[in-house]
Coordinates of C-alpha atoms in Angstrom, one line a residue:
X1 CA 0.0 0.0 0.0
X2 CA 1.3 3.4 -1.0
X3 CA 2.2 5.8 1.9
X4 CA 2.5 9.6 1.6
X5 CA 3.5 12.4 4.0
X6 CA 0.4 14.4 3.0
X7 CA -2.9 13.4 1.3
X8 CA -5.0 16.3 0.1
X9 CA -8.7 15.8 -0.6
X10 CA -9.8 17.8 -3.6
X11 CA -8.0 19.2 -6.7
X12 CA -9.7 22.5 -7.1
X13 CA -7.8 25.7 -6.6
X14 CA -7.5 25.0 -2.9
X15 CA -6.1 21.5 -3.1
X16 CA -3.9 22.3 -6.2
X17 CA -2.3 25.4 -4.7
X18 CA -1.6 23.8 -1.3
X19 CA -0.4 20.6 -2.9
X20 CA 2.0 22.6 -5.1
X21 CA 3.4 24.3 -2.0
X22 CA 3.8 21.0 -0.1
X23 CA 5.2 18.9 -2.9
X24 CA 8.7 20.1 -2.4
X25 CA 8.6 19.3 1.3
X26 CA 7.4 15.7 1.3
X27 CA 5.5 13.1 -0.6
X28 CA 2.0 14.4 -1.5
X29 CA -1.0 12.8 -3.1
X30 CA -4.1 14.7 -4.2
X31 CA -7.3 12.7 -4.4
X32 CA -10.1 14.1 -6.7
X33 CA -13.5 12.5 -7.0
X34 CA -14.2 13.8 -10.4
X35 CA -12.5 12.9 -13.7
X36 CA -11.2 16.5 -14.2
X37 CA -9.7 18.8 -11.7
X38 CA -11.6 22.0 -10.8
X39 CA -14.9 20.7 -12.2
X40 CA -17.0 22.4 -9.6
X41 CA -16.4 25.8 -8.0
X42 CA -13.0 26.6 -9.6
X43 CA -14.2 25.9 -13.1
X44 CA -17.3 28.0 -12.8
X45 CA -15.9 31.1 -11.1
X46 CA -16.5 34.7 -12.3
X47 CA -13.2 35.4 -10.6
X48 CA -11.7 38.8 -9.9
X49 CA -9.1 40.1 -7.5
X50 CA -10.9 42.6 -5.3
X51 CA -9.5 43.6 -1.9
X52 CA -12.9 44.5 -0.4
X53 CA -14.5 41.2 -1.5
X54 CA -15.1 38.9 1.5
X55 CA -14.7 41.6 4.1
X56 CA -12.0 42.7 6.5
X57 CA -11.0 39.2 7.6
X58 CA -10.3 38.1 4.0
X59 CA -8.7 41.3 2.8
X60 CA -5.2 40.6 4.2
X61 CA -5.1 37.3 2.2
X62 CA -6.3 39.0 -0.9
X63 CA -3.8 41.9 -0.6
X64 CA -0.9 39.5 0.1
X65 CA -1.8 37.5 -3.0
X66 CA -1.9 40.5 -5.3
X67 CA 1.9 40.7 -6.0
X68 CA 2.1 36.9 -6.6
X69 CA -0.7 37.1 -9.1
X70 CA 0.6 40.2 -10.8
X71 CA 4.3 39.1 -11.0
X72 CA 4.5 35.3 -10.9
X73 CA 7.9 33.7 -10.9
X74 CA 9.1 32.9 -14.5
X75 CA 9.3 29.2 -13.7
X76 CA 5.7 29.3 -12.4
X77 CA 3.9 31.2 -15.3
X78 CA 5.1 33.1 -18.3
X79 CA 2.6 36.0 -17.9
X80 CA 0.6 37.7 -15.1
X81 CA -2.7 36.2 -14.0
X82 CA -4.3 39.6 -13.5
X83 CA -5.6 42.1 -16.0
X84 CA -7.0 45.5 -15.1
X85 CA -10.8 45.8 -14.6
X86 CA -11.9 48.2 -11.7
X87 CA -15.1 47.8 -9.6
X88 CA -17.8 50.4 -9.5
X89 CA -20.2 50.1 -6.6
X90 CA -23.5 51.7 -7.4
X91 CA -26.5 52.5 -5.3
X92 CA -29.6 54.7 -5.2
X93 CA -29.9 57.9 -3.2
X94 CA -30.8 56.0 0.0
X95 CA -27.7 53.9 -0.1
X96 CA -25.1 56.5 0.5
X97 CA -24.7 55.2 4.0
X98 CA -23.7 51.7 2.6
X99 CA -21.0 53.4 0.6
X100 CA -19.7 55.3 3.6
X101 CA -19.6 52.1 5.7
X102 CA -17.6 50.4 3.0
X103 CA -15.1 53.3 2.9
X104 CA -14.8 53.3 6.7
X105 CA -14.3 49.6 6.9
X106 CA -11.3 49.7 4.5
X107 CA -9.9 53.1 5.3
X108 CA -6.1 53.0 5.1
X109 CA -6.2 49.5 3.6
X110 CA -7.8 49.8 0.2
X111 CA -8.0 52.6 -2.3
X112 CA -11.7 53.6 -2.6
X113 CA -13.0 56.8 -4.3
X114 CA -16.4 58.3 -4.3
X115 CA -17.4 59.0 -8.0
X116 CA -20.3 59.9 -10.2
X117 CA -21.3 56.5 -11.5
X118 CA -22.9 57.9 -14.7
X119 CA -19.5 59.2 -15.7
X120 CA -18.1 55.6 -15.8
X121 CA -21.1 53.6 -17.1
X122 CA -22.9 55.0 -20.2
X123 CA -26.6 54.1 -20.2
X124 CA -26.8 53.9 -16.4
X125 CA -30.4 54.7 -15.3
X126 CA -30.7 58.1 -13.6
X127 CA -31.8 56.8 -10.2
X128 CA -28.3 55.2 -9.6
X129 CA -26.6 58.3 -8.3
X130 CA -24.3 56.8 -5.6
X131 CA -20.9 55.5 -6.8
X132 CA -17.7 54.2 -5.3
X133 CA -14.7 53.1 -7.4
X134 CA -12.2 50.5 -6.4
X135 CA -9.6 51.2 -9.1
X136 CA -7.1 48.3 -8.4
X137 CA -9.6 45.5 -9.1
X138 CA -8.5 43.0 -11.8
X139 CA -9.8 40.0 -13.7
X140 CA -8.1 36.7 -12.9
X141 CA -7.2 34.1 -15.5
X142 CA -8.5 31.2 -13.4
X143 CA -7.7 28.4 -15.8
X144 CA -4.1 29.5 -16.2
X145 CA -3.6 29.9 -12.4
X146 CA -5.2 26.5 -11.6
X147 CA -3.1 24.8 -14.3
X148 CA 0.1 26.5 -13.2
X149 CA -0.4 25.1 -9.7
X150 CA -1.2 21.6 -11.0
X151 CA 1.9 21.8 -13.2
X152 CA 4.1 22.9 -10.3
X153 CA 2.6 20.1 -8.2
X154 CA 3.5 17.4 -10.7
X155 CA 7.0 18.9 -11.5
X156 CA 7.7 18.8 -7.7
X157 CA 6.9 15.1 -7.5
X158 CA 3.3 15.2 -6.4
X159 CA 0.8 12.6 -7.5
X160 CA -2.8 13.3 -8.6
X161 CA -5.4 10.6 -8.8
X162 CA -8.6 11.4 -10.6
X163 CA -11.9 9.5 -10.0
X164 CA -10.5 8.7 -6.5
X165 CA -13.3 9.9 -4.3
X166 CA -12.9 9.4 -0.5
X167 CA -14.9 6.6 0.9
X168 CA -13.6 6.4 4.4
X169 CA -10.5 7.2 6.5
X170 CA -9.4 6.2 10.0
X171 CA -6.5 7.5 12.1
X172 CA -4.6 5.3 14.5
X173 CA -2.8 8.2 16.1
X174 CA 0.3 7.7 13.9
X175 CA -1.3 8.4 10.6
X176 CA -4.3 7.6 8.4
X177 CA -5.5 4.7 6.3
X178 CA -7.7 6.1 3.6
X179 CA -10.1 4.1 1.4
X180 CA -10.9 5.6 -2.0
X181 CA -12.7 4.6 -5.1
X182 CA -9.3 3.5 -6.5
X183 CA -8.1 1.6 -3.5
X184 CA -6.4 2.3 -0.1
X185 CA -3.5 4.6 0.7
X186 CA -1.8 5.7 3.9
X187 CA -0.5 9.1 5.1
X188 CA 0.8 11.0 8.0
X189 CA -1.3 14.1 7.6
X190 CA -4.7 14.5 5.9
X191 CA -5.8 17.8 4.4
X192 CA -9.5 18.5 3.8
X193 CA -9.6 20.8 0.7
X194 CA -12.9 19.3 -0.5
X195 CA -14.8 22.6 -1.0
X196 CA -18.6 22.0 -0.9
X197 CA -17.9 18.5 0.3
X198 CA -15.6 19.6 3.2
X199 CA -18.0 18.7 6.1
X200 CA -19.0 15.5 4.4
X201 CA -15.3 14.6 4.0
X202 CA -14.7 15.3 7.7
X203 CA -17.5 13.0 8.7
X204 CA -16.1 10.2 6.5
X205 CA -12.8 10.7 8.5
X206 CA -14.6 10.6 11.9
X207 CA -14.0 14.3 12.4
X208 CA -16.8 16.6 13.6
X209 CA -17.9 19.1 10.9
X210 CA -17.5 22.8 11.4
X211 CA -20.7 23.9 9.7
X212 CA -19.5 24.7 6.2
X213 CA -22.5 25.3 4.0
X214 CA -22.5 25.3 0.2
X215 CA -24.5 28.2 -1.4
X216 CA -25.5 28.2 -5.0
X217 CA -24.5 31.2 -7.2
X218 CA -26.1 31.6 -10.6
X219 CA -24.3 33.2 -13.6
X220 CA -25.8 34.3 -16.9
X221 CA -23.9 35.3 -20.1
X222 CA -25.8 37.9 -22.1
X223 CA -25.2 39.2 -25.6
X224 CA -25.5 42.9 -25.4
X225 CA -24.7 44.5 -28.8
X226 CA -25.0 48.0 -27.4
X227 CA -22.4 47.4 -24.7
X228 CA -20.4 50.6 -24.7
X229 CA -17.0 49.0 -24.1
X230 CA -15.5 45.7 -23.0
X231 CA -13.2 47.8 -20.7
X232 CA -16.0 49.0 -18.4
X233 CA -15.7 48.3 -14.7
X234 CA -17.3 45.4 -12.9
X235 CA -20.6 47.0 -11.6
X236 CA -21.6 45.8 -8.2
X237 CA -24.7 46.8 -6.2
X238 CA -24.0 48.3 -2.8
X239 CA -27.1 46.3 -1.6
X240 CA -25.7 43.0 -2.8
X241 CA -28.5 42.3 -5.3
X242 CA -26.4 41.9 -8.5
X243 CA -23.1 42.4 -10.2
X244 CA -22.0 42.2 -13.8
X245 CA -18.9 42.7 -15.9
X246 CA -18.0 42.7 -19.6
X247 CA -16.7 39.4 -20.9
X248 CA -15.2 40.3 -24.3
X249 CA -17.0 42.2 -27.1
X250 CA -20.8 42.6 -26.7
X251 CA -21.1 40.2 -23.8
X252 CA -21.5 40.4 -20.0
X253 CA -21.5 37.9 -17.2
X254 CA -24.3 38.7 -14.7
X255 CA -25.4 37.3 -11.4
X256 CA -28.3 38.1 -9.1
X257 CA -25.8 37.6 -6.2
X258 CA -27.9 34.6 -5.0
X259 CA -26.8 32.4 -2.1
X260 CA -29.2 29.5 -2.0
X261 CA -28.2 26.7 0.5
X262 CA -27.6 23.5 -1.4
X263 CA -26.3 20.0 -0.7
X264 CA -22.9 19.4 -2.3
X265 CA -23.7 18.5 -5.9
X266 CA -23.2 19.3 -9.6
X267 CA -25.0 22.6 -9.3
X268 CA -27.4 23.8 -12.0
X269 CA -29.0 27.2 -12.5
X270 CA -32.6 27.7 -11.6
X271 CA -34.8 29.6 -14.0
X272 CA -36.2 31.9 -11.3
X273 CA -32.6 33.0 -10.5
X274 CA -31.9 33.6 -14.2
X275 CA -35.0 35.7 -14.6
X276 CA -34.3 37.6 -11.4
X277 CA -30.8 38.4 -12.7
X278 CA -32.0 39.8 -16.0
X279 CA -34.8 41.9 -14.3
X280 CA -32.3 43.5 -12.0
X281 CA -29.9 44.2 -14.8
X282 CA -32.6 45.9 -16.8
X283 CA -33.3 48.2 -13.8
X284 CA -29.7 49.4 -13.8
X285 CA -28.8 50.1 -17.5
X286 CA -30.7 50.7 -20.7
X287 CA -28.7 48.3 -22.8
X288 CA -31.0 46.0 -24.9
X289 CA -30.4 42.3 -24.5
X290 CA -30.1 40.3 -27.7
X291 CA -29.8 36.8 -26.2
X292 CA -29.1 34.7 -23.2
X293 CA -26.2 32.7 -24.5
X294 CA -25.2 30.6 -21.4
X295 CA -26.2 30.0 -17.8
X296 CA -24.6 28.0 -15.1
X297 CA -24.3 27.7 -11.3
X298 CA -21.6 26.9 -8.9
X299 CA -21.3 26.3 -5.1
X300 CA -19.5 28.8 -2.9
X301 CA -18.9 27.2 0.6
X302 CA -18.9 29.3 3.8
X303 CA -18.3 28.6 7.4
X304 CA -20.8 30.0 9.9
X305 CA -18.8 33.3 10.3
X306 CA -18.0 33.4 6.6
X307 CA -14.2 33.4 7.2
X308 CA -12.0 30.6 5.7
X309 CA -11.1 27.6 7.9
X310 CA -7.3 26.9 7.9
X311 CA -5.6 24.8 10.5
X312 CA -5.4 21.6 12.4
X313 CA -8.6 20.3 14.0
X314 CA -8.2 20.5 17.7
X315 CA -9.9 17.1 18.2
X316 CA -7.8 15.4 15.5
X317 CA -4.4 16.9 15.3
X318 CA -3.4 15.0 12.2
X319 CA -6.4 16.4 10.2
X320 CA -6.0 19.8 8.6
X321 CA -8.8 22.0 7.4
X322 CA -8.3 24.0 4.2
X323 CA -11.9 24.9 3.3
X324 CA -14.7 27.5 3.6
X325 CA -13.2 29.9 1.0
X326 CA -16.6 31.2 -0.1
X327 CA -16.3 33.2 -3.3
X328 CA -12.8 34.4 -2.6
X329 CA -10.7 31.2 -2.8
X330 CA -9.1 32.1 -6.1
X331 CA -8.2 35.6 -5.3
X332 CA -6.6 34.5 -2.0
X333 CA -5.0 31.2 -3.3
X334 CA -1.3 32.2 -3.3
X335 CA -1.2 33.6 0.2
X336 CA -3.6 31.0 1.7
X337 CA -1.6 28.1 0.3
X338 CA 1.7 29.6 1.7
X339 CA 0.1 30.2 5.0
X340 CA -1.4 26.7 5.2
X341 CA 1.9 25.1 4.1
X342 CA 3.8 26.8 6.9
X343 CA 1.2 25.7 9.4
X344 CA 1.4 22.1 8.2
X345 CA 5.1 21.8 8.1
X346 CA 6.1 24.1 10.9
X347 CA 8.4 26.1 8.6
X348 CA 8.7 29.8 9.0
X349 CA 6.4 31.7 6.6
X350 CA 8.0 33.5 3.7
X351 CA 8.3 37.2 3.8
X352 CA 5.4 37.7 1.4
X353 CA 2.9 36.5 4.1
X354 CA 4.9 37.1 7.3
X355 CA 2.4 39.7 8.4
X356 CA -0.6 37.4 8.1
X357 CA -2.2 36.3 11.4
X358 CA -3.6 32.7 11.1
X359 CA -5.7 33.0 14.2
X360 CA -8.9 34.3 12.5
X361 CA -9.0 31.2 10.3
X362 CA -8.3 28.6 13.0
X363 CA -11.0 25.8 13.2
X364 CA -10.6 25.9 17.0
X365 CA -13.1 28.8 16.9
X366 CA -15.9 26.3 16.2
X367 CA -15.0 23.9 19.0
X368 CA -16.6 25.7 21.9

C-alpha cells in the first residue's frame, strides 16, 4: 500500500495550490472524486481580484496574494494572472450610508474613491446616483492559475489521482488509512480541501464538521450588442443584489448575487434566479439584451462566520482544514496556500505572508 506524508482531498484551486506548496517538502497525493480537476467551483468562477470582497477578515489574504498574481515567478507562469478591470459600486440615493460604511471599513487598507457612476457607465439609469470606485480590481485568468499550480505540483513530484473519491478514513494516532474509489493509501497528515464536500469529507474521517454550507450562485452570459465598451468596470450593487462585468466584445457575465443553500452537488442554474438576474440588470442600465447565451451555477462554501477555515482540527491533530473559502478562494489562493503550508510543516512563513495572522482562520473557533 502506498504511503505519503500528505494526502490532500480535492484538486480544485484550494487543493492544487496547497499541494504545489507542499510537494517540495514531502510526498504528496491529491485525491479528486471527479475525472477532471476544478470541475465544480473553480471551473465555474467569475473570478476577480478585489480587496474588499469577502470583508476585512479576508482582505489581508487578498492583498498579500496580489503581487504573486501580478508578477508570478518565471518558472511558475510566463505571464501575469491579472488584467485591469476596476469595480464600480453603485446605489440609489438612499444607499449613501452603505457606501460610507464600506469606505470606513477599509480606510487605510484599500483605495476607494467616491465617484459619479454615470461618468463611468454610459446608459446607467438616472436613479443610480451613488458611486464608489475600487480602481485596483483585476480580472483573474482562473484556468491559467489552476493549471500553473497543478503543473508545479507534478513537477515537484506530487501525484494526482482522478476519480478517486474518498470513501472512508481512519486514524490510529500515527497516521491515516484512507479508502478511495481507487483503493487504499496511507499518510501521516490528511488535508481537507474538499470545497462544498468539506463537512462530508470530515464525517467520513470521523472528524466533527464545522458547519461549512454550500451556497448556489447563478451566472448568466448575455449578448448585449450596445455594450459601450469591454473595458467598463465590474458593476456591483451596494445592496448585494447583483453584479455584472463585460466578458469580451458585446457580452457580459451577470449574477443576481444569489446564495441559496444546497447540498454538495453538480449545481445547475434555476430559471427563477436567471429571470431575477435579468430583471435586476434591466433596472440598472438601458442596454438592450439580444440573447441569453449561457447560464450556469456553482457552489460557494462558507463557514458560519464566513471566514475561511485553515488549521489543524483541535480534536484530531493530524487532520488539517483548508476549506470555507466562499467566493474568494481564487483571489486569495497564493497567500492562503503559503500560510497553510507553513502551518502544516512548521516552517517559518515566507516574507510575502509574514504579516498574516492565522488566528482568525483557526478551526478551533468552532470547537466551543
